[in-house]
Amino acid sequence: MRQIEISRATMGRIPTYLKYLKDKALKTENISATTLAKELGLGEVQVRKDLGAVSGAGRPKTGYNVSELIAVLEKFLAHDENSNVVIVGAGKLGRALLDYGGFRDYGLDIMAAFDKAVDTPEKSNLGKPVYSMDMLDDFCKENNIRIGVIAVPAQSAQEVCDRFIKNGIKAIWCFAPCTLDVPDNIPVQYENMALSLAYLNKKI
Amino acid sequence: MRQIEISRATMGRIPTYLKYLKDKALKTENISATTLAKELGLGEVQVRKDLGAVSGAGRPKTGYNVSELIAVLEKFLAHDENSNVVIVGAGKLGRALLDYGGFRDYGLDIMAAFDKAVDTPEKSNLGKPVYSMDMLDDFCKENNIRIGVIAVPAQSAQEVCDRFIKNGIKAIWCFAPCTLDVPDNIPVQYENMALSLAYLNKKI
């Protein structure tokens, strides 16, 4: 599949477009970027750019066919391959992520969490499984897990990272305040909570 | 105080510089950007730019005086004013933030969390207070709270936001998937967990 280069800001707006279009789809056949921009309170140039990046330009006068546009946006978010995710570390943060509903908007499935403090399988508040670390390797293989989330303290993060990579995980989302040693072909996204807040503090 | 314009990336590296300098400070009087870059595995241009933005240029040949540089970086992170923070919503995410240690690196003090499900004051795992919502207004006034964190579901977020603003809070960090209606002078930072993960998924 062609790797689509798209900004994080554009990607952030796609669920907004989708939500609006799904309400609108039953009522109209076509929609213009101008209408979308007006209804969503966004700039028209921005809407054209966003939709252009994902779907191509709309037709002159008529704009976009609503059902086609929905299909394209959904396909973009869903990704061609699976988007199965596991979390290691089932503390407060790990469990908050496990039960967070917003990931579905982006076609991501947080399937389970694993924790060394867990012996017999548990369920999260919303019924997602929390397993012992013994079960991680088999689970990753059986479910073709694509992304691993690290929600353990910094001193255990590299060990978890190595285990993810051994199990064929393709990318890592790291909440531990550390720098991981990973092969060049494995993207890592670090989530630095403190930095976000500090940055906000500077804006006041 | 002059508002320092500094990129989020630069700000993210300041704790790294500080940690290294504090280990080094007892051993050497001066340090060059070249040495710092080499020791930290960063580009020299980047280090010069980062330090230049916060502290000004180093002296030719000698570089930066280590103790002065530490003082400037610490002052930058600490902010001239207080950095007192409260959280509303003491679910898993709220409690994870309350007990997260990394905020201290940026001079931020997460003082307490508040939740409508709490009647009598509780303590978090690390001993931070969790209060009932009745106590929010007094607490904000007495502690001169500067930043409010919203960790409640989307449908309650605006109500919490309005209450923060009524209590003189200067900025809002919002984890609820919603858009808040705030006065122009109140910066809001939205934390979209799902978007971060979706963006990582696209990079694979």
PDB file of N, CA and C in Angstrom, chain A residues 14 17-18 21-22 25 54-55 64-80:
ATOM      1  N   ILE A  14     -10.222  14.086  10.755  1.00  0.00           N
ATOM      2  CA  ILE A  14     -10.967  13.085   9.981  1.00  0.00           C
ATOM      3  C   ILE A  14     -12.161  12.509  10.749  1.00  0.00           C
ATOM      4  N   TYR A  17     -14.998  14.981  10.403  1.00  0.00           N
ATOM      5  CA  TYR A  17     -15.668  14.909   9.094  1.00  0.00           C
ATOM      6  C   TYR A  17     -16.584  13.685   9.044  1.00  0.00           C
ATOM      7  N   LEU A  18     -16.028  12.553   9.495  1.00  0.00           N
ATOM      8  CA  LEU A  18     -16.787  11.303   9.409  1.00  0.00           C
ATOM      9  C   LEU A  18     -18.086  11.383  10.205  1.00  0.00           C
ATOM     10  N   LEU A  21     -20.547  13.585   8.360  1.00  0.00           N
ATOM     11  CA  LEU A  21     -21.032  12.983   7.117  1.00  0.00           C
ATOM     12  C   LEU A  21     -22.005  11.847   7.380  1.00  0.00           C
ATOM     13  N   LYS A  22     -21.759  11.081   8.428  1.00  0.00           N
ATOM     14  CA  LYS A  22     -22.645   9.950   8.706  1.00  0.00           C
ATOM     15  C   LYS A  22     -24.041  10.420   9.132  1.00  0.00           C
ATOM     16  N   ALA A  25     -25.396  11.776   5.618  1.00  0.00           N
ATOM     17  CA  ALA A  25     -25.382  10.895   4.451  1.00  0.00           C
ATOM     18  C   ALA A  25     -26.769  10.489   3.991  1.00  0.00           C
ATOM     19  N   VAL A  54      -6.553  12.998   1.466  1.00  0.00           N
ATOM     20  CA  VAL A  54      -7.028  11.635   1.696  1.00  0.00           C
ATOM     21  C   VAL A  54      -7.794  11.087   0.494  1.00  0.00           C
ATOM     22  N   SER A  55      -8.582  11.950  -0.135  1.00  0.00           N
ATOM     23  CA  SER A  55      -9.571  11.453  -1.080  1.00  0.00           C
ATOM     24  C   SER A  55      -9.427  12.024  -2.490  1.00  0.00           C
ATOM     25  N   TYR A  64     -18.343  16.466  -3.222  1.00  0.00           N
ATOM     26  CA  TYR A  64     -18.059  15.052  -2.958  1.00  0.00           C
ATOM     27  C   TYR A  64     -19.339  14.250  -2.845  1.00  0.00           C
ATOM     28  N   ASN A  65     -19.320  13.031  -3.389  1.00  0.00           N
ATOM     29  CA  ASN A  65     -20.408  12.095  -3.126  1.00  0.00           C
ATOM     30  C   ASN A  65     -20.287  11.638  -1.682  1.00  0.00           C
ATOM     31  N   VAL A  66     -21.336  11.802  -0.910  1.00  0.00           N
ATOM     32  CA  VAL A  66     -21.248  11.582   0.536  1.00  0.00           C
ATOM     33  C   VAL A  66     -20.847  10.142   0.877  1.00  0.00           C
ATOM     34  N   SER A  67     -21.511   9.153   0.272  1.00  0.00           N
ATOM     35  CA  SER A  67     -21.187   7.769   0.658  1.00  0.00           C
ATOM     36  C   SER A  67     -19.771   7.383   0.240  1.00  0.00           C
ATOM     37  N   GLU A  68     -19.351   7.864  -0.937  1.00  0.00           N
ATOM     38  CA  GLU A  68     -17.975   7.573  -1.361  1.00  0.00           C
ATOM     39  C   GLU A  68     -16.959   8.186  -0.402  1.00  0.00           C
ATOM     40  N   LEU A  69     -17.228   9.428  -0.003  1.00  0.00           N
ATOM     41  CA  LEU A  69     -16.298  10.127   0.887  1.00  0.00           C
ATOM     42  C   LEU A  69     -16.227   9.410   2.248  1.00  0.00           C
ATOM     43  N   ILE A  70     -17.371   8.975   2.742  1.00  0.00           N
ATOM     44  CA  ILE A  70     -17.379   8.216   4.003  1.00  0.00           C
ATOM     45  C   ILE A  70     -16.519   6.967   3.864  1.00  0.00           C
ATOM     46  N   ALA A  71     -16.696   6.255   2.757  1.00  0.00           N
ATOM     47  CA  ALA A  71     -15.948   5.009   2.556  1.00  0.00           C
ATOM     48  C   ALA A  71     -14.441   5.268   2.528  1.00  0.00           C
ATOM     49  N   VAL A  72     -14.043   6.342   1.815  1.00  0.00           N
ATOM     50  CA  VAL A  72     -12.617   6.665   1.706  1.00  0.00           C
ATOM     51  C   VAL A  72     -12.031   7.041   3.075  1.00  0.00           C
ATOM     52  N   LEU A  73     -12.762   7.874   3.818  1.00  0.00           N
ATOM     53  CA  LEU A  73     -12.260   8.303   5.128  1.00  0.00           C
ATOM     54  C   LEU A  73     -12.186   7.121   6.093  1.00  0.00           C
ATOM     55  N   GLU A  74     -13.182   6.265   6.052  1.00  0.00           N
ATOM     56  CA  GLU A  74     -13.167   5.092   6.938  1.00  0.00           C
ATOM     57  C   GLU A  74     -12.014   4.162   6.584  1.00  0.00           C
ATOM     58  N   LYS A  75     -11.809   3.977   5.281  1.00  0.00           N
ATOM     59  CA  LYS A  75     -10.719   3.104   4.840  1.00  0.00           C
ATOM     60  C   LYS A  75      -9.380   3.683   5.292  1.00  0.00           C
ATOM     61  N   PHE A  76      -9.269   5.008   5.210  1.00  0.00           N
ATOM     62  CA  PHE A  76      -8.021   5.642   5.628  1.00  0.00           C
ATOM     63  C   PHE A  76      -7.749   5.390   7.106  1.00  0.00           C
ATOM     64  N   LEU A  77      -8.760   5.596   7.921  1.00  0.00           N
ATOM     65  CA  LEU A  77      -8.564   5.423   9.366  1.00  0.00           C
ATOM     66  C   LEU A  77      -8.337   3.961   9.724  1.00  0.00           C
ATOM     67  N   ALA A  78      -9.042   3.087   9.051  1.00  0.00           N
ATOM     68  CA  ALA A  78      -8.979   1.677   9.427  1.00  0.00           C
ATOM     69  C   ALA A  78      -7.629   1.064   9.077  1.00  0.00           C
ATOM     70  N   HIS A  79      -6.940   1.655   8.105  1.00  0.00           N
ATOM     71  CA  HIS A  79      -5.677   1.104   7.677  1.00  0.00           C
ATOM     72  C   HIS A  79      -5.953  -0.217   6.947  1.00  0.00           C
ATOM     73  N   ASP A  80      -5.142  -0.512   5.967  1.00  0.00           N
ATOM     74  CA  ASP A  80      -5.372  -1.732   5.207  1.00  0.00           C
ATOM     75  C   ASP A  80      -5.123  -2.980   6.045  1.00  0.00           C
TER      76      ASP A  80
END
